[in-house]
Every structure is written in structure tokens, then in C-alpha cells.
PDB file of C-alpha atoms in Angstrom:
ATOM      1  CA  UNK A   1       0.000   0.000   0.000  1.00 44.00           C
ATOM      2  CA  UNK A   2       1.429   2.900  -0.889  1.00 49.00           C
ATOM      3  CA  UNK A   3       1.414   6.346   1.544  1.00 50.00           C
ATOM      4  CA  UNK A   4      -0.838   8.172  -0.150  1.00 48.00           C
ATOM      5  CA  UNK A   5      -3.447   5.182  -0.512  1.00 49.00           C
ATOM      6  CA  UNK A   6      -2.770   4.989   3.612  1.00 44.00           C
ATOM      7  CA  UNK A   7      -3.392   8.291   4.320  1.00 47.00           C
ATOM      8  CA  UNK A   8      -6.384   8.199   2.409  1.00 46.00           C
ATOM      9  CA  UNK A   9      -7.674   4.931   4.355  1.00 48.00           C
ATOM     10  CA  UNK A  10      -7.000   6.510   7.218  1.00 46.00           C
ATOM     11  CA  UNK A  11      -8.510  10.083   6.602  1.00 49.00           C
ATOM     12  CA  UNK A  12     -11.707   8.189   5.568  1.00 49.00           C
ATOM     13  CA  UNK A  13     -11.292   5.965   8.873  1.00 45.00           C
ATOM     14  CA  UNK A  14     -10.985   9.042  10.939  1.00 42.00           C
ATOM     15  CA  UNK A  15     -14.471  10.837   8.906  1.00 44.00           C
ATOM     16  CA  UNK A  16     -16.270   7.792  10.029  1.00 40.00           C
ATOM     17  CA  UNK A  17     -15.498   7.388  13.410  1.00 38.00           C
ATOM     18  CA  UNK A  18     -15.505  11.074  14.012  1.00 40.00           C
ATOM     19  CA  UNK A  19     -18.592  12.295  11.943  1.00 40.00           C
ATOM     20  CA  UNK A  20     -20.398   8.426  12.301  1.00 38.00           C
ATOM     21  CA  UNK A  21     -23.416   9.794  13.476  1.00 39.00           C
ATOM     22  CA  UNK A  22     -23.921  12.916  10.961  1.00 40.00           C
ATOM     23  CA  UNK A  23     -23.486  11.022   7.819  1.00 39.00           C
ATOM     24  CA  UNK A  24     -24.439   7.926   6.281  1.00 39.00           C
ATOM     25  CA  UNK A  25     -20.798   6.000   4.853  1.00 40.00           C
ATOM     26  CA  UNK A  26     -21.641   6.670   1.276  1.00 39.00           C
ATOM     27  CA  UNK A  27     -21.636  10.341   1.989  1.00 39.00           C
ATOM     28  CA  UNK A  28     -18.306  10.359   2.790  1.00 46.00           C
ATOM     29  CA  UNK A  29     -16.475   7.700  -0.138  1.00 50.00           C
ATOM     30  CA  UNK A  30     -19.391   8.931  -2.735  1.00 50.00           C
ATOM     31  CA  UNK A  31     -17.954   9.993  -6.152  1.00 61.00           C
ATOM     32  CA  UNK A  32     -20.356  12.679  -6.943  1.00 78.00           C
ATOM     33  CA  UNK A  33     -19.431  14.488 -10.672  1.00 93.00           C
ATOM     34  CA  UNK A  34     -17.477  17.907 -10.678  1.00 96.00           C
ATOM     35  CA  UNK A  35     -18.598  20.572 -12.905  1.00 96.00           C
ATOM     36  CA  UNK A  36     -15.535  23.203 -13.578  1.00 96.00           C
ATOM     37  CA  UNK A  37     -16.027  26.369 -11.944  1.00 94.00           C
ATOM     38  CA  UNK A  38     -14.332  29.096 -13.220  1.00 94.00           C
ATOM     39  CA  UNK A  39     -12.501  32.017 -11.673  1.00 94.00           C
ATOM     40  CA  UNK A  40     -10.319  29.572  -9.294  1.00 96.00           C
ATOM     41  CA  UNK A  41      -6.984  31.594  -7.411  1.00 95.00           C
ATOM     42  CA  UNK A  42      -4.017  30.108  -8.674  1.00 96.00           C
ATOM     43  CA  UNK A  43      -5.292  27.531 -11.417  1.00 97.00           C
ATOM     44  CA  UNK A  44      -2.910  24.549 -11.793  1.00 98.00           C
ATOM     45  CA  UNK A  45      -2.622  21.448 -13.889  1.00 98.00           C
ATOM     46  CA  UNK A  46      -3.310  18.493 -11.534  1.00 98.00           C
ATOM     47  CA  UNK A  47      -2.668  14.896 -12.301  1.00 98.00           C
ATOM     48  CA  UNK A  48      -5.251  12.588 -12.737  1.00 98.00           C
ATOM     49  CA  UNK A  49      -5.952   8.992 -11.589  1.00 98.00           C
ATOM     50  CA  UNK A  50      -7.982   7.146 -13.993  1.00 98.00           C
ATOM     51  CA  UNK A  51      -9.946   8.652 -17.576  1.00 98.00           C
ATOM     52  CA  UNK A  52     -12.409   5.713 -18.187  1.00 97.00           C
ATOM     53  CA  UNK A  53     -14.928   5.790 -21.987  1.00 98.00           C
ATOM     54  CA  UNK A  54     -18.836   6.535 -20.888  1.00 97.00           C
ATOM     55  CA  UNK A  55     -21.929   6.998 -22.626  1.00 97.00           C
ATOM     56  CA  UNK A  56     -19.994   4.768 -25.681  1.00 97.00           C
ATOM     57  CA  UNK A  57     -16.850   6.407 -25.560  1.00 97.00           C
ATOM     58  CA  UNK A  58     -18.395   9.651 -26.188  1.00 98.00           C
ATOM     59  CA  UNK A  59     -17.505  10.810 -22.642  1.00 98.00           C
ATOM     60  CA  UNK A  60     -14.822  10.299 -20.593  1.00 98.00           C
ATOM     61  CA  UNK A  61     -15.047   9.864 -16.579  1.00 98.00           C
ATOM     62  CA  UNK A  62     -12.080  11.593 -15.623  1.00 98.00           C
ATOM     63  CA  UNK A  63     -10.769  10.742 -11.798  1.00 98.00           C
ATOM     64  CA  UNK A  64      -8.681  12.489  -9.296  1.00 97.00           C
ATOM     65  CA  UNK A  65      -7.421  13.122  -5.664  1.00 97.00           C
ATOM     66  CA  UNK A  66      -7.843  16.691  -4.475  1.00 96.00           C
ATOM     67  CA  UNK A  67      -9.411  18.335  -1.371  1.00 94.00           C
ATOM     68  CA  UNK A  68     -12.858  19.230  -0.146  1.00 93.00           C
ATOM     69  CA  UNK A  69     -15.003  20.854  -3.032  1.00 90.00           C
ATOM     70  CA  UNK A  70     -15.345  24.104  -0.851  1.00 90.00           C
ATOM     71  CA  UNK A  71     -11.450  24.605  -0.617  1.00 94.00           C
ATOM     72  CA  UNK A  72     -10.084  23.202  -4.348  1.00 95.00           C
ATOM     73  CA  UNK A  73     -12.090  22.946  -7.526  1.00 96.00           C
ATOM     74  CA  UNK A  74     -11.880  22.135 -10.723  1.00 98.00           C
ATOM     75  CA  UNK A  75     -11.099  25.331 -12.623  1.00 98.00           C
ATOM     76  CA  UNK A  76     -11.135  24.007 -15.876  1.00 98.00           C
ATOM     77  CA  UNK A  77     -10.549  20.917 -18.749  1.00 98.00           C
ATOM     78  CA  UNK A  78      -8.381  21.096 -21.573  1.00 98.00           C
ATOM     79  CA  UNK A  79      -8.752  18.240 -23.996  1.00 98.00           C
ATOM     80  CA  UNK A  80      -7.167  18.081 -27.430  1.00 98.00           C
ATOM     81  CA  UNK A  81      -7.771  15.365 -29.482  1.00 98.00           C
ATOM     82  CA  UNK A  82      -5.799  13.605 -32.415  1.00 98.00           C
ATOM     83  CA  UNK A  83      -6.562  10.691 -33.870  1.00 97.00           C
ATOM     84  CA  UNK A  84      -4.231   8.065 -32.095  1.00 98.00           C
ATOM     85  CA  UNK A  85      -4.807  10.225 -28.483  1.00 98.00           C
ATOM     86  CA  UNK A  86      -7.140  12.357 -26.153  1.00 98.00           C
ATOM     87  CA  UNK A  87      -4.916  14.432 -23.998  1.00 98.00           C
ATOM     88  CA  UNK A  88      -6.761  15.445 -20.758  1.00 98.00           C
ATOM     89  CA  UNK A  89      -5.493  18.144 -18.602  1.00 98.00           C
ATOM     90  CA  UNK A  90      -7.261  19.233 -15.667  1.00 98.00           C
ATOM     91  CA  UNK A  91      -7.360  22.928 -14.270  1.00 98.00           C
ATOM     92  CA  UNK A  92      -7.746  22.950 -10.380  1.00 97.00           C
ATOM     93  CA  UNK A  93      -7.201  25.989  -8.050  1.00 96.00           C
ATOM     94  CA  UNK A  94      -8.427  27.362  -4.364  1.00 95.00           C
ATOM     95  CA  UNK A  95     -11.792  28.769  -4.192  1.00 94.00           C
ATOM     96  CA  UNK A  96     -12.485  32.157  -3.247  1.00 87.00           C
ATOM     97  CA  UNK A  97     -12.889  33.453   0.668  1.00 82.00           C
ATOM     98  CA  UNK A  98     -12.672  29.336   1.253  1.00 75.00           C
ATOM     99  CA  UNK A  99     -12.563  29.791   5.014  1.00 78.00           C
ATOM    100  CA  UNK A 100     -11.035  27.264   6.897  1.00 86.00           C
ATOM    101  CA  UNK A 101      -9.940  24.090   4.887  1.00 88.00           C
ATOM    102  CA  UNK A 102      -9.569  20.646   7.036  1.00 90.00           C
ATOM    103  CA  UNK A 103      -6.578  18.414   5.702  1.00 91.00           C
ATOM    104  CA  UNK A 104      -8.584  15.539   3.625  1.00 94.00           C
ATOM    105  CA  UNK A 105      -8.138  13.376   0.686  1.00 95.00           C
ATOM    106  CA  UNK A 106     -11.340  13.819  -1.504  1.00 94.00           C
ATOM    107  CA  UNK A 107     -11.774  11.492  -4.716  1.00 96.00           C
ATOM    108  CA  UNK A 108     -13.223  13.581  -7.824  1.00 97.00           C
ATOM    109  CA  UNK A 109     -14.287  12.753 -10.874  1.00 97.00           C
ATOM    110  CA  UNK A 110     -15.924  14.815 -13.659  1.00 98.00           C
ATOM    111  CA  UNK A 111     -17.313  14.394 -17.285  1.00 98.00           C
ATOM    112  CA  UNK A 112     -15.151  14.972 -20.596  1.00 98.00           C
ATOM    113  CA  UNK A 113     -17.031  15.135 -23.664  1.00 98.00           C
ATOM    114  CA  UNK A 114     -15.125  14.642 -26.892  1.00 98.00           C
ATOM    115  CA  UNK A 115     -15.204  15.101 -30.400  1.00 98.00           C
ATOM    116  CA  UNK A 116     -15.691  11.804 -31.959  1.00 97.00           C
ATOM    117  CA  UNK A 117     -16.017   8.494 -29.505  1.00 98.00           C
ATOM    118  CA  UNK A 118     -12.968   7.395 -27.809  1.00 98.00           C
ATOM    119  CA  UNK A 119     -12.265   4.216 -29.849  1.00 97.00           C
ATOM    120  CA  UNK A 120      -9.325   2.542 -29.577  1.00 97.00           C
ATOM    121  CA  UNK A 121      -7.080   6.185 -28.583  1.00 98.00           C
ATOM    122  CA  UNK A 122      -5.399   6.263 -26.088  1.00 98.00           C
ATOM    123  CA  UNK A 123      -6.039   8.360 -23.102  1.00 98.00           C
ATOM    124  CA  UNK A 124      -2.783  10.715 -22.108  1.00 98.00           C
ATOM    125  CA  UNK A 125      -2.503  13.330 -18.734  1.00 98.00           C
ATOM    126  CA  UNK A 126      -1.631  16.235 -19.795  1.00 98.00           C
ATOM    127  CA  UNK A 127      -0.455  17.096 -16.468  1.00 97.00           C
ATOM    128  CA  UNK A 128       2.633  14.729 -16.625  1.00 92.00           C
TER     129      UNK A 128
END
């Protein structure tokens, strides 16, 4: 397991034990879809986890690790597409008069439509 995975499991561990009474377990693990928000301080590329074909391969489910939606949020999505790849980069940056921000690991994922259906291209980060 490696330490980010750990700290994960163990952020999530603590969000349950602590907060076990004020939400139900698939509040907390739920992958809910981000919408981009723009006007984000600082916008950044960010790496992604996974880009998986949806709605046939018309879509792409794009996957991440970031922090709570109220602190860091998806700023924007460049794609360009060729026609051996889809290059993904994702946009994320702090939100505006964010308050106070606890220290958590927060899985993200949000929609990518393309061009033309994914096919057989192959999906590239444009953050590495």
C-alpha cells in the first residue's frame, strides 16, 4: 500500500469514526461528478488517476485526488484530441474566501465530452 493510498484509508477511517453519526458512509467515499467552476486563485494542472470511456466512448469519466469541493475545484478541462490520443489536462485551483480548509483526501471525478467516440485512442494526462 502505498502512503498516499494509507493516508487516504485513514482520513476516511478518521471521517467515520468522528462524523459516524452525521453522515451515512456513502456520503463520505461517494464519487459525486465535478462541474468546472471558473474564476479559481491560482489555477494549476493536476494529475489525474484514472480517464475511463462513458456513454460509448463519447464521454470520458475523468478521476482524481484533491481536497474538499469548498477549498479546491476544478477550474477548468483542456482536452485536445488527435486521432491516435485524447490528452486530458485538468485545471484545479483554491476557491475564493474558502474559510477554513480541514486536511482531507477527496476522490473527484468529472465528465469529458469529446469530439468523436474514444475508440481505440489512447487516453494521455496532460499534467505529466
Amino acid at each position: 500500500m502505498t502512503i498516499r493510498r494509507a493516508a487516504v484509508a485513514l482520513a476516511a477511517a478518521l471521517t467515520l469514526s468522528v462524523g459516524a453519526g452525521a453522515l451515512p458512509a456513502q456520503a463520505v467515499v461517494a464519487d459525486p461528478i465535478v462541474k468546472p467552476q471558473r474564476g479559481t486563485i491560482n489555477p494549476h494542472k493536476i494529475k489525474w488517476t484514472s480517464a475511463k470511456p462513458y456513454k460509448k466512448g463519447k464521454y470520458l469519466k475523468v478521476t482524481w485526488w484533491s481536497g474538499p469541493q469548498q477549498c479546491y475545484a476544478l477550474d477548468h478541462v483542456k482536452v485536445k484530441e488527435t486521432r491516435k490520443k485524447v490528452t486530458v489536462t485538468l485545471y484545479e485551483g483554491s476557491v475564493k474566501d474558502n474559510g477554513f480548509c480541514i486536511a482531507i483526501a477527496v476522490k473527484k471525478t468529472t465528465l469529458v465530452k469529446l469530439k468523436a467516440p474514444l475508440g481505440k485512442r489512447k487516453v494521455v494526462d496532460g499534467a505529466k
